Amino acid sequence: MASDFESLETRIIHAGEPDPFAGAVVLPIFQSSTYLTFKADSYHDQGYIRLNNTPNHEALHAKIASLEGTEDALVAGSGMAAISTALLTVLKSGDHFLAINCLYGGTHALVTKDLPDFGIESTFFDAGRPETWEGLLRKNTRAIYVESLTNPLLQVPDLPAVIEFAQKHDLVTLIDSTFTSPVNFRPAELGFDLVLHSATKYYNGHDDIVAGVVAGKKALVERVKHRLNHLGGTLDPHACFLLHRGMKTMAVRVRAQNESSLTVAKGLEAHPKVTRVHHPGLESHPQHARARELFSGTGGMLSFELEGGVAAADKMLSRVRIPYVAPSLGGVESLITRPALTAHKSLTPEERKAFGIAEGLIRLSVGLEHPDEILADLVRAIEG
Ligand SMILES: *Cc1c(COP(=O)(O)O)cnc(C)c1O
């Protein structure tokens, strides 16, 4: 969607805003389930809360499209509603798609347990080995699905190679860009067809709602919207309001988190009891150069391993005072977890090992507390 404003910072505040209602600077919550029908010429144009077309939805759609640099965008009731609906739009019974092998846990379960019931098959691919991808194609392969930064090891897939491969083989490209947020990366600029987010994370940034985002070309987003309207994964207007409010600080939040998480990662890397730190902003990270090339910031997430493995990790988690020991990420509060117990619990220890996820690996989502104080708290908990 075209926007008159040049910078991301200004678009976050002003893009998509309708004329002030009754002079209010902030768009109010339109707590109305239904709207006068005289303008509707199709089912999907009727003003109705489930059809994702109240003024609260419309403003978000325009603002998000402006941030992602896409023709159109759509909000959904959760990240998983956005992901499942997008996949069920571009794929049908009898189709096959390729998915990156280290998926977010919920998506992994959807792809391996639910989609096969709908006749949709998939094969996992190793993003680090493009030479192996062609061998995985089938006659009915229609799409390729990736994540912009993998969880919890923060690897950066060869995204330009994914686009080139998809163009060559006529595949629809989908990317879950939750970990990067549009502040650090706008995948549509690289050529991705559908950009997906759990807006529960950086988009909203305050750990108080669940929401999803789909962005892309108008015709494709329209198809996803129609499917979402039927599946019912709408975002409630009150949650739209909170997302709208949360989003307005996304640029400053994410930039602060980019910086703070790197400070914390460097501090941990220098500590003798920390054996490994995964953060794409560190020079020791295997795809550091690619992260610098593709992203304008390396994000607020990091993971690390301690000497002493699981026992040392659990001891540390029992001693931290600043980060909350809880799953999820991207909010103003720092959150810390052991992925083997949370996001990657459904994998067997052997599967985790194959992905390089140590049992004692600790994942940290850096919030907006002072970075020196976060680091000092972690070091105190490690040394305890
Ligand atoms: C949280 C998350 C999701 C799922 O989003 P919900 O809003 O919880 O439905 C999908 N992908 C990634 C990368 C996530 O972190």
mmCIF file of C-alpha atoms and ligand atoms in Angstrom:
data_model
loop_
_atom_site.group_PDB
_atom_site.id
_atom_site.type_symbol
_atom_site.label_atom_id
_atom_site.label_comp_id
_atom_site.label_asym_id
_atom_site.label_seq_id
_atom_site.Cartn_x
_atom_site.Cartn_y
_atom_site.Cartn_z
ATOM 1 C CA MET A 1 0.000 0.000 0.000
ATOM 2 C CA ALA A 2 1.476 3.346 -1.002
ATOM 3 C CA SER A 3 2.376 5.652 1.847
ATOM 4 C CA ASP A 4 3.240 9.333 1.843
ATOM 5 C CA PHE A 5 5.783 8.898 4.601
ATOM 6 C CA GLU A 6 9.363 7.986 3.954
ATOM 7 C CA SER A 7 10.814 6.547 7.132
ATOM 8 C CA LEU A 8 9.703 3.468 9.008
ATOM 9 C CA GLU A 9 9.510 5.516 12.214
ATOM 10 C CA THR A 10 7.021 7.965 10.724
ATOM 11 C CA ARG A 11 5.005 5.264 8.956
ATOM 12 C CA ILE A 12 4.652 3.322 12.221
ATOM 13 C CA ILE A 13 2.899 6.342 13.703
ATOM 14 C CA HIS A 14 0.999 7.805 10.746
ATOM 15 C CA ALA A 15 0.507 5.250 7.959
ATOM 16 C CA GLY A 16 -3.006 3.864 7.640
ATOM 17 C CA GLU A 17 -4.541 6.203 10.189
ATOM 18 C CA PRO A 18 -8.065 7.203 9.170
ATOM 19 C CA ASP A 19 -9.345 10.767 9.572
ATOM 20 C CA PRO A 20 -9.595 11.453 13.308
ATOM 21 C CA PHE A 21 -12.966 10.276 14.605
ATOM 22 C CA ALA A 22 -14.703 13.093 16.542
ATOM 23 C CA GLY A 23 -11.302 14.792 16.717
ATOM 24 C CA ALA A 24 -9.691 11.933 18.660
ATOM 25 C CA VAL A 25 -5.944 11.605 18.002
ATOM 26 C CA VAL A 26 -6.119 7.888 18.793
ATOM 27 C CA LEU A 27 -8.413 5.574 16.835
ATOM 28 C CA PRO A 28 -11.091 4.403 19.291
ATOM 29 C CA ILE A 29 -12.187 0.805 19.682
ATOM 30 C CA PHE A 30 -15.142 0.112 17.416
ATOM 31 C CA GLN A 31 -16.918 -2.296 19.745
ATOM 32 C CA SER A 32 -19.659 -3.093 17.241
ATOM 33 C CA SER A 33 -20.123 -6.554 15.804
ATOM 34 C CA THR A 34 -22.145 -5.440 12.799
ATOM 35 C CA TYR A 35 -22.319 -2.476 10.409
ATOM 36 C CA LEU A 36 -24.945 -0.999 8.088
ATOM 37 C CA THR A 37 -25.033 -3.142 4.967
ATOM 38 C CA PHE A 38 -25.968 -0.624 2.266
ATOM 39 C CA LYS A 39 -22.414 -0.542 0.875
ATOM 40 C CA ALA A 40 -21.742 -4.287 0.727
ATOM 41 C CA ASP A 41 -21.766 -6.000 -2.638
ATOM 42 C CA SER A 42 -20.350 -9.335 -1.477
ATOM 43 C CA TYR A 43 -20.286 -11.495 1.631
ATOM 44 C CA HIS A 44 -16.720 -10.465 2.411
ATOM 45 C CA ASP A 45 -17.565 -6.743 2.144
ATOM 46 C CA GLN A 46 -20.300 -6.795 4.737
ATOM 47 C CA GLY A 47 -19.244 -4.874 7.810
ATOM 48 C CA TYR A 48 -19.048 -7.699 10.335
ATOM 49 C CA ILE A 49 -16.572 -8.324 13.105
ATOM 50 C CA ARG A 50 -15.506 -11.819 11.965
ATOM 51 C CA LEU A 51 -14.768 -10.574 8.445
ATOM 52 C CA ASN A 52 -11.788 -8.590 9.771
ATOM 53 C CA ASN A 53 -13.116 -5.336 8.313
ATOM 54 C CA THR A 54 -14.037 -3.046 11.199
ATOM 55 C CA PRO A 55 -12.275 0.354 11.247
ATOM 56 C CA ASN A 56 -9.809 -1.098 13.783
ATOM 57 C CA HIS A 57 -8.887 -3.895 11.360
ATOM 58 C CA GLU A 58 -8.701 -1.641 8.306
ATOM 59 C CA ALA A 59 -6.317 0.808 9.987
ATOM 60 C CA LEU A 60 -3.995 -2.023 11.051
ATOM 61 C CA HIS A 61 -4.047 -3.599 7.596
ATOM 62 C CA ALA A 62 -2.976 -0.345 5.948
ATOM 63 C CA LYS A 63 -0.304 0.415 8.550
ATOM 64 C CA ILE A 64 1.197 -3.098 8.448
ATOM 65 C CA ALA A 65 1.251 -3.143 4.614
ATOM 66 C CA SER A 66 3.140 0.149 4.728
ATOM 67 C CA LEU A 67 5.714 -1.242 7.199
ATOM 68 C CA GLU A 68 6.211 -4.505 5.352
ATOM 69 C CA GLY A 69 6.356 -2.782 1.944
ATOM 70 C CA THR A 70 3.519 -4.931 0.593
ATOM 71 C CA GLU A 71 0.330 -4.132 -1.309
ATOM 72 C CA ASP A 72 -1.892 -5.461 1.432
ATOM 73 C CA ALA A 73 -1.901 -7.016 4.890
ATOM 74 C CA LEU A 74 -4.229 -8.813 7.248
ATOM 75 C CA VAL A 75 -4.375 -9.346 10.995
ATOM 76 C CA ALA A 76 -5.450 -12.673 12.484
ATOM 77 C CA GLY A 77 -6.448 -14.022 15.881
ATOM 78 C CA SER A 78 -2.972 -15.485 16.540
ATOM 79 C CA GLY A 79 0.320 -16.198 14.837
ATOM 80 C CA MET A 80 -0.844 -19.780 14.344
ATOM 81 C CA ALA A 81 -4.126 -18.551 12.778
ATOM 82 C CA ALA A 82 -2.047 -16.519 10.302
ATOM 83 C CA ILE A 83 0.306 -19.438 9.563
ATOM 84 C CA SER A 84 -2.333 -22.180 9.301
ATOM 85 C CA THR A 85 -4.658 -20.049 7.182
ATOM 86 C CA ALA A 86 -1.848 -18.975 4.849
ATOM 87 C CA LEU A 87 -0.760 -22.590 4.315
ATOM 88 C CA LEU A 88 -4.358 -23.737 3.804
ATOM 89 C CA THR A 89 -4.774 -20.991 1.206
ATOM 90 C CA VAL A 90 -1.766 -21.746 -0.979
ATOM 91 C CA LEU A 91 -1.987 -25.555 -0.582
ATOM 92 C CA LYS A 92 -4.793 -27.999 -1.198
ATOM 93 C CA SER A 93 -5.308 -31.734 -0.802
ATOM 94 C CA GLY A 94 -2.733 -33.596 -2.923
ATOM 95 C CA ASP A 95 -0.122 -30.843 -2.702
ATOM 96 C CA HIS A 96 3.366 -31.073 -1.245
ATOM 97 C CA PHE A 97 5.625 -28.341 0.143
ATOM 98 C CA LEU A 98 9.122 -27.912 1.544
ATOM 99 C CA ALA A 99 9.579 -26.586 5.086
ATOM 100 C CA ILE A 100 12.724 -25.506 6.886
ATOM 101 C CA ASN A 101 13.766 -28.269 9.282
ATOM 102 C CA CYS A 102 13.987 -26.251 12.509
ATOM 103 C CA LEU A 103 10.447 -24.869 12.727
ATOM 104 C CA TYR A 104 8.710 -23.070 15.571
ATOM 105 C CA GLY A 105 7.116 -25.827 17.723
ATOM 106 C CA GLY A 106 3.481 -24.984 16.911
ATOM 107 C CA THR A 107 4.202 -24.845 13.192
ATOM 108 C CA HIS A 108 6.160 -28.110 13.407
ATOM 109 C CA ALA A 109 3.108 -29.793 14.956
ATOM 110 C CA LEU A 110 0.751 -28.256 12.354
ATOM 111 C CA VAL A 111 2.948 -29.413 9.479
ATOM 112 C CA THR A 112 3.630 -32.934 10.764
ATOM 113 C CA LYS A 113 0.365 -33.779 12.592
ATOM 114 C CA ASP A 114 -2.517 -31.719 11.164
ATOM 115 C CA LEU A 115 -1.822 -30.921 7.509
ATOM 116 C CA PRO A 116 -1.392 -34.611 6.529
ATOM 117 C CA ASP A 117 -5.047 -35.116 7.646
ATOM 118 C CA PHE A 118 -5.993 -32.572 4.969
ATOM 119 C CA GLY A 119 -3.946 -34.403 2.315
ATOM 120 C CA ILE A 120 -1.056 -31.904 2.432
ATOM 121 C CA GLU A 121 2.390 -33.493 2.649
ATOM 122 C CA SER A 122 5.715 -31.845 3.386
ATOM 123 C CA THR A 123 9.442 -32.544 3.450
ATOM 124 C CA PHE A 124 11.934 -30.772 5.699
ATOM 125 C CA PHE A 125 14.972 -29.177 4.097
ATOM 126 C CA ASP A 126 18.318 -28.089 5.485
ATOM 127 C CA ALA A 127 18.591 -24.346 4.875
ATOM 128 C CA GLY A 128 22.369 -24.515 5.041
ATOM 129 C CA ARG A 129 22.654 -26.964 2.113
ATOM 130 C CA PRO A 130 20.948 -25.517 -0.995
ATOM 131 C CA GLU A 131 22.554 -28.241 -3.146
ATOM 132 C CA THR A 132 20.200 -30.796 -1.515
ATOM 133 C CA TRP A 133 16.915 -28.937 -2.165
ATOM 134 C CA GLU A 134 16.307 -29.977 -5.750
ATOM 135 C CA GLY A 135 16.381 -33.651 -4.761
ATOM 136 C CA LEU A 136 13.431 -33.064 -2.395
ATOM 137 C CA LEU A 137 11.080 -31.689 -5.068
ATOM 138 C CA ARG A 138 8.082 -33.727 -6.194
ATOM 139 C CA LYS A 139 5.776 -33.177 -9.150
ATOM 140 C CA ASN A 140 3.177 -31.752 -6.749
ATOM 141 C CA THR A 141 5.523 -29.442 -4.783
ATOM 142 C CA ARG A 142 3.813 -26.040 -4.655
ATOM 143 C CA ALA A 143 5.405 -23.973 -1.892
ATOM 144 C CA ILE A 144 8.444 -23.429 0.299
ATOM 145 C CA TYR A 145 8.203 -22.301 3.936
ATOM 146 C CA VAL A 146 11.017 -20.737 5.973
ATOM 147 C CA GLU A 147 11.667 -18.716 9.119
ATOM 148 C CA SER A 148 13.860 -15.610 8.982
ATOM 149 C CA LEU A 149 15.861 -16.562 12.079
ATOM 150 C CA THR A 150 15.632 -20.067 13.487
ATOM 151 C CA ASN A 151 14.577 -20.837 17.007
ATOM 152 C CA PRO A 152 16.444 -21.299 19.357
ATOM 153 C CA LEU A 153 19.852 -21.276 17.598
ATOM 154 C CA LEU A 154 19.261 -18.020 15.675
ATOM 155 C CA GLN A 155 20.618 -19.358 12.420
ATOM 156 C CA VAL A 156 20.121 -17.239 9.309
ATOM 157 C CA PRO A 157 18.901 -19.296 6.337
ATOM 158 C CA ASP A 158 20.226 -18.492 2.879
ATOM 159 C CA LEU A 159 17.072 -16.504 2.052
ATOM 160 C CA PRO A 160 18.209 -15.149 -1.354
ATOM 161 C CA ALA A 161 18.916 -18.780 -2.375
ATOM 162 C CA VAL A 162 15.386 -19.746 -1.251
ATOM 163 C CA ILE A 163 13.891 -17.047 -3.487
ATOM 164 C CA GLU A 164 16.037 -18.039 -6.457
ATOM 165 C CA PHE A 165 15.139 -21.715 -5.991
ATOM 166 C CA ALA A 166 11.417 -20.906 -5.674
ATOM 167 C CA GLN A 167 11.433 -18.782 -8.831
ATOM 168 C CA LYS A 168 13.168 -21.514 -10.766
ATOM 169 C CA HIS A 169 10.641 -24.135 -9.646
ATOM 170 C CA ASP A 170 7.542 -21.939 -9.540
ATOM 171 C CA LEU A 171 6.924 -22.291 -5.787
ATOM 172 C CA VAL A 172 4.957 -19.919 -3.567
ATOM 173 C CA THR A 173 7.304 -18.549 -0.878
ATOM 174 C CA LEU A 174 6.174 -18.098 2.735
ATOM 175 C CA ILE A 175 8.299 -16.744 5.559
ATOM 176 C CA ASP A 176 7.657 -16.507 9.291
ATOM 177 C CA SER A 177 9.504 -13.296 10.103
ATOM 178 C CA THR A 178 8.463 -13.068 13.776
ATOM 179 C CA PHE A 179 12.027 -13.011 15.158
ATOM 180 C CA THR A 180 13.196 -10.214 12.857
ATOM 181 C CA SER A 181 10.127 -7.895 12.851
ATOM 182 C CA PRO A 182 9.763 -5.369 10.006
ATOM 183 C CA VAL A 183 12.157 -3.066 11.857
ATOM 184 C CA ASN A 184 15.058 -5.419 11.104
ATOM 185 C CA PHE A 185 13.900 -7.139 7.924
ATOM 186 C CA ARG A 186 11.215 -6.763 5.251
ATOM 187 C CA PRO A 187 11.135 -10.106 3.396
ATOM 188 C CA ALA A 188 8.794 -8.852 0.647
ATOM 189 C CA GLU A 189 11.663 -6.647 -0.583
ATOM 190 C CA LEU A 190 13.638 -9.835 -1.181
ATOM 191 C CA GLY A 191 10.710 -11.363 -3.087
ATOM 192 C CA PHE A 192 8.775 -13.430 -0.519
ATOM 193 C CA ASP A 193 5.115 -13.858 -1.486
ATOM 194 C CA LEU A 194 3.627 -14.112 2.001
ATOM 195 C CA VAL A 195 5.180 -12.622 5.129
ATOM 196 C CA LEU A 196 3.831 -14.036 8.393
ATOM 197 C CA HIS A 197 4.261 -12.920 11.975
ATOM 198 C CA SER A 198 3.212 -13.867 15.421
ATOM 199 C CA ALA A 199 2.248 -10.286 16.342
ATOM 200 C CA THR A 200 2.095 -11.581 19.922
ATOM 201 C CA LYS A 201 5.851 -10.979 19.921
ATOM 202 C CA TYR A 202 7.717 -7.902 18.599
ATOM 203 C CA TYR A 203 4.785 -6.304 16.742
ATOM 204 C CA ASN A 204 2.787 -5.879 19.928
ATOM 205 C CA GLY A 205 5.758 -6.069 22.263
ATOM 206 C CA HIS A 206 3.972 -5.995 25.612
ATOM 207 C CA ASP A 207 3.170 -9.655 26.389
ATOM 208 C CA ASP A 208 -0.535 -8.875 26.721
ATOM 209 C CA ILE A 209 -2.326 -10.112 23.571
ATOM 210 C CA VAL A 210 -2.192 -12.885 20.976
ATOM 211 C CA ALA A 211 -2.326 -11.830 17.300
ATOM 212 C CA GLY A 212 -1.013 -12.694 13.850
ATOM 213 C CA VAL A 213 -0.060 -10.908 10.626
ATOM 214 C CA VAL A 214 -0.136 -11.904 6.944
ATOM 215 C CA ALA A 215 1.315 -9.491 4.354
ATOM 216 C CA GLY A 216 1.837 -9.740 0.596
ATOM 217 C CA LYS A 217 0.386 -8.943 -2.816
ATOM 218 C CA LYS A 218 -3.236 -7.820 -2.826
ATOM 219 C CA ALA A 219 -4.693 -10.787 -4.715
ATOM 220 C CA LEU A 220 -2.964 -13.363 -2.518
ATOM 221 C CA VAL A 221 -3.763 -11.610 0.771
ATOM 222 C CA GLU A 222 -7.393 -11.358 -0.401
ATOM 223 C CA ARG A 223 -7.486 -15.144 -0.851
ATOM 224 C CA VAL A 224 -6.013 -15.653 2.642
ATOM 225 C CA LYS A 225 -8.570 -13.205 4.048
ATOM 226 C CA HIS A 226 -11.493 -15.059 2.502
ATOM 227 C CA ARG A 227 -10.218 -18.342 3.949
ATOM 228 C CA LEU A 228 -9.655 -16.686 7.339
ATOM 229 C CA ASN A 229 -13.212 -15.317 7.214
ATOM 230 C CA HIS A 230 -14.486 -18.877 6.776
ATOM 231 C CA LEU A 231 -12.141 -20.496 9.310
ATOM 232 C CA GLY A 232 -13.007 -17.795 11.824
ATOM 233 C CA GLY A 233 -9.560 -16.742 13.043
ATOM 234 C CA THR A 234 -10.465 -13.096 13.445
ATOM 235 C CA LEU A 235 -8.741 -10.595 15.732
ATOM 236 C CA ASP A 236 -11.105 -8.990 18.243
ATOM 237 C CA PRO A 237 -11.297 -5.149 17.964
ATOM 238 C CA HIS A 238 -10.091 -4.721 21.519
ATOM 239 C CA ALA A 239 -6.984 -6.774 20.683
ATOM 240 C CA CYS A 240 -6.682 -4.710 17.463
ATOM 241 C CA PHE A 241 -6.576 -1.588 19.616
ATOM 242 C CA LEU A 242 -3.864 -3.006 21.883
ATOM 243 C CA LEU A 243 -1.837 -4.194 18.885
ATOM 244 C CA HIS A 244 -2.190 -0.766 17.271
ATOM 245 C CA ARG A 245 -0.962 0.893 20.462
ATOM 246 C CA GLY A 246 1.855 -1.607 20.994
ATOM 247 C CA MET A 247 3.059 -1.257 17.410
ATOM 248 C CA LYS A 248 3.610 2.471 17.660
ATOM 249 C CA THR A 249 6.747 1.926 19.743
ATOM 250 C CA MET A 250 8.039 -1.030 17.711
ATOM 251 C CA ALA A 251 10.917 0.839 16.019
ATOM 252 C CA VAL A 252 12.352 2.214 19.256
ATOM 253 C CA ARG A 253 11.751 -1.022 21.150
ATOM 254 C CA VAL A 254 13.365 -3.279 18.573
ATOM 255 C CA ARG A 255 16.370 -1.008 18.082
ATOM 256 C CA ALA A 256 16.970 -0.905 21.825
ATOM 257 C CA GLN A 257 16.596 -4.691 21.957
ATOM 258 C CA ASN A 258 19.054 -5.128 19.044
ATOM 259 C CA GLU A 259 21.646 -3.183 20.983
ATOM 260 C CA SER A 260 20.976 -4.586 24.446
ATOM 261 C CA SER A 261 20.944 -8.208 23.345
ATOM 262 C CA LEU A 262 24.317 -7.764 21.657
ATOM 263 C CA THR A 263 25.757 -6.219 24.821
ATOM 264 C CA VAL A 264 24.447 -9.166 26.835
ATOM 265 C CA ALA A 265 25.676 -11.694 24.233
ATOM 266 C CA LYS A 266 29.184 -10.208 24.231
ATOM 267 C CA GLY A 267 29.272 -10.181 28.024
ATOM 268 C CA LEU A 268 28.218 -13.837 28.176
ATOM 269 C CA GLU A 269 30.687 -14.828 25.465
ATOM 270 C CA ALA A 270 33.513 -13.419 27.587
ATOM 271 C CA HIS A 271 32.485 -15.374 30.693
ATOM 272 C CA PRO A 272 34.581 -18.490 31.447
ATOM 273 C CA LYS A 273 31.565 -20.609 32.502
ATOM 274 C CA VAL A 274 29.659 -19.894 29.265
ATOM 275 C CA THR A 275 30.715 -22.429 26.647
ATOM 276 C CA ARG A 276 28.701 -21.186 23.677
ATOM 277 C CA VAL A 277 26.624 -18.125 22.719
ATOM 278 C CA HIS A 278 24.321 -18.002 19.697
ATOM 279 C CA HIS A 279 23.570 -14.444 18.510
ATOM 280 C CA PRO A 280 23.712 -13.372 14.847
ATOM 281 C CA GLY A 281 25.356 -10.083 15.824
ATOM 282 C CA LEU A 282 28.427 -11.864 17.213
ATOM 283 C CA GLU A 283 31.384 -12.303 14.896
ATOM 284 C CA SER A 284 31.631 -15.909 16.108
ATOM 285 C CA HIS A 285 28.160 -16.649 14.663
ATOM 286 C CA PRO A 286 28.446 -18.846 11.547
ATOM 287 C CA GLN A 287 26.070 -16.628 9.497
ATOM 288 C CA HIS A 288 27.153 -13.292 10.952
ATOM 289 C CA ALA A 289 28.047 -11.854 7.537
ATOM 290 C CA ARG A 290 24.709 -12.952 6.052
ATOM 291 C CA ALA A 291 22.803 -11.438 8.998
ATOM 292 C CA ARG A 292 24.607 -8.114 8.485
ATOM 293 C CA GLU A 293 23.813 -8.203 4.773
ATOM 294 C CA LEU A 294 20.119 -9.133 5.022
ATOM 295 C CA PHE A 295 19.006 -7.478 8.249
ATOM 296 C CA SER A 296 19.247 -3.900 9.456
ATOM 297 C CA GLY A 297 19.515 -5.183 13.043
ATOM 298 C CA THR A 298 20.330 -8.584 14.487
ATOM 299 C CA GLY A 299 17.415 -8.855 16.913
ATOM 300 C CA GLY A 300 16.746 -9.203 20.607
ATOM 301 C CA MET A 301 17.143 -12.979 20.954
ATOM 302 C CA LEU A 302 20.106 -15.059 22.033
ATOM 303 C CA SER A 303 20.791 -18.527 23.386
ATOM 304 C CA PHE A 304 23.722 -19.978 25.265
ATOM 305 C CA GLU A 305 25.163 -23.049 26.953
ATOM 306 C CA LEU A 306 26.876 -23.324 30.331
ATOM 307 C CA GLU A 307 29.667 -25.497 31.584
ATOM 308 C CA GLY A 308 27.836 -28.173 33.574
ATOM 309 C CA GLY A 309 24.926 -28.588 31.123
ATOM 310 C CA VAL A 310 21.384 -29.166 32.372
ATOM 311 C CA ALA A 311 22.208 -29.005 36.091
ATOM 312 C CA ALA A 312 24.037 -25.687 35.680
ATOM 313 C CA ALA A 313 21.224 -24.318 33.487
ATOM 314 C CA ASP A 314 18.499 -25.235 35.977
ATOM 315 C CA LYS A 315 20.501 -23.790 38.852
ATOM 316 C CA MET A 316 20.940 -20.563 36.920
ATOM 317 C CA LEU A 317 17.225 -20.347 36.029
ATOM 318 C CA SER A 318 16.324 -20.774 39.688
ATOM 319 C CA ARG A 319 18.517 -17.796 40.580
ATOM 320 C CA VAL A 320 17.759 -15.121 37.950
ATOM 321 C CA ARG A 321 15.853 -12.068 39.199
ATOM 322 C CA ILE A 322 15.378 -9.868 36.119
ATOM 323 C CA PRO A 323 14.207 -12.167 33.339
ATOM 324 C CA TYR A 324 10.988 -14.033 34.023
ATOM 325 C CA VAL A 325 11.373 -17.774 33.490
ATOM 326 C CA ALA A 326 8.629 -18.121 30.870
ATOM 327 C CA PRO A 327 8.175 -19.013 27.203
ATOM 328 C CA SER A 328 7.367 -16.435 24.479
ATOM 329 C CA LEU A 329 9.506 -13.487 23.449
ATOM 330 C CA GLY A 330 9.641 -10.014 22.007
ATOM 331 C CA GLY A 331 8.121 -8.116 24.920
ATOM 332 C CA VAL A 332 9.415 -5.330 27.144
ATOM 333 C CA GLU A 333 10.117 -7.843 29.936
ATOM 334 C CA SER A 334 13.142 -10.125 29.473
ATOM 335 C CA LEU A 335 12.048 -13.770 29.321
ATOM 336 C CA ILE A 336 14.306 -16.787 29.771
ATOM 337 C CA THR A 337 13.631 -20.487 29.103
ATOM 338 C CA ARG A 338 15.252 -23.820 28.520
ATOM 339 C CA PRO A 339 13.908 -24.778 25.041
ATOM 340 C CA ALA A 340 14.165 -28.533 25.818
ATOM 341 C CA LEU A 341 11.427 -27.924 28.428
ATOM 342 C CA THR A 342 9.260 -25.456 26.458
ATOM 343 C CA ALA A 343 9.201 -24.741 22.707
ATOM 344 C CA HIS A 344 11.076 -27.935 21.772
ATOM 345 C CA LYS A 345 9.608 -30.254 24.402
ATOM 346 C CA SER A 346 7.627 -32.197 21.811
ATOM 347 C CA LEU A 347 10.851 -33.325 20.080
ATOM 348 C CA THR A 348 12.730 -36.384 21.356
ATOM 349 C CA PRO A 349 16.218 -35.805 22.846
ATOM 350 C CA GLU A 350 17.625 -37.419 19.655
ATOM 351 C CA GLU A 351 15.701 -34.986 17.440
ATOM 352 C CA ARG A 352 16.923 -32.059 19.533
ATOM 353 C CA LYS A 353 20.469 -33.346 19.229
ATOM 354 C CA ALA A 354 20.115 -33.620 15.444
ATOM 355 C CA PHE A 355 19.085 -29.933 15.334
ATOM 356 C CA GLY A 356 22.034 -28.978 17.555
ATOM 357 C CA ILE A 357 19.788 -28.024 20.504
ATOM 358 C CA ALA A 358 21.694 -29.009 23.645
ATOM 359 C CA GLU A 359 19.521 -30.188 26.560
ATOM 360 C CA GLY A 360 20.995 -27.445 28.730
ATOM 361 C CA LEU A 361 20.629 -24.672 26.135
ATOM 362 C CA ILE A 362 19.129 -21.487 27.586
ATOM 363 C CA ARG A 363 17.196 -18.986 25.431
ATOM 364 C CA LEU A 364 16.865 -15.341 26.369
ATOM 365 C CA SER A 365 14.504 -12.734 24.929
ATOM 366 C CA VAL A 366 16.070 -9.435 25.919
ATOM 367 C CA GLY A 367 13.549 -6.843 27.113
ATOM 368 C CA LEU A 368 13.908 -3.149 27.822
ATOM 369 C CA GLU A 369 15.594 -3.347 31.214
ATOM 370 C CA HIS A 370 19.104 -1.813 31.364
ATOM 371 C CA PRO A 371 21.462 -4.178 29.494
ATOM 372 C CA ASP A 372 24.247 -3.854 32.081
ATOM 373 C CA GLU A 373 21.814 -4.837 34.804
ATOM 374 C CA ILE A 374 20.473 -7.805 32.788
ATOM 375 C CA LEU A 375 24.035 -9.022 32.205
ATOM 376 C CA ALA A 376 25.013 -8.544 35.850
ATOM 377 C CA ASP A 377 21.949 -10.522 36.943
ATOM 378 C CA LEU A 378 22.776 -13.387 34.555
ATOM 379 C CA VAL A 379 26.415 -13.454 35.656
ATOM 380 C CA ARG A 380 25.403 -13.482 39.338
ATOM 381 C CA ALA A 381 23.013 -16.379 38.623
ATOM 382 C CA ILE A 382 25.717 -18.282 36.710
ATOM 383 C CA GLU A 383 28.365 -17.784 39.375
ATOM 384 C CA GLY A 384 26.015 -18.554 42.279
HETATM 385 C C1 LIG B 1 5.063 -17.508 18.865
HETATM 386 C C2 LIG B 1 5.427 -17.875 17.497
HETATM 387 C C3 LIG B 1 4.462 -18.374 16.604
HETATM 388 C C4 LIG B 1 3.018 -18.629 17.012
HETATM 389 O O1 LIG B 1 2.374 -17.456 17.309
HETATM 390 P P1 LIG B 1 1.098 -17.319 18.294
HETATM 391 O O2 LIG B 1 0.830 -15.870 18.263
HETATM 392 O O3 LIG B 1 1.518 -17.867 19.633
HETATM 393 O O4 LIG B 1 0.013 -18.136 17.682
HETATM 394 C C5 LIG B 1 4.863 -18.663 15.308
HETATM 395 N N1 LIG B 1 6.139 -18.495 14.912
HETATM 396 C C6 LIG B 1 7.089 -18.027 15.736
HETATM 397 C C7 LIG B 1 8.479 -17.868 15.225
HETATM 398 C C8 LIG B 1 6.773 -17.701 17.058
HETATM 399 O O5 LIG B 1 7.727 -17.257 17.872
#
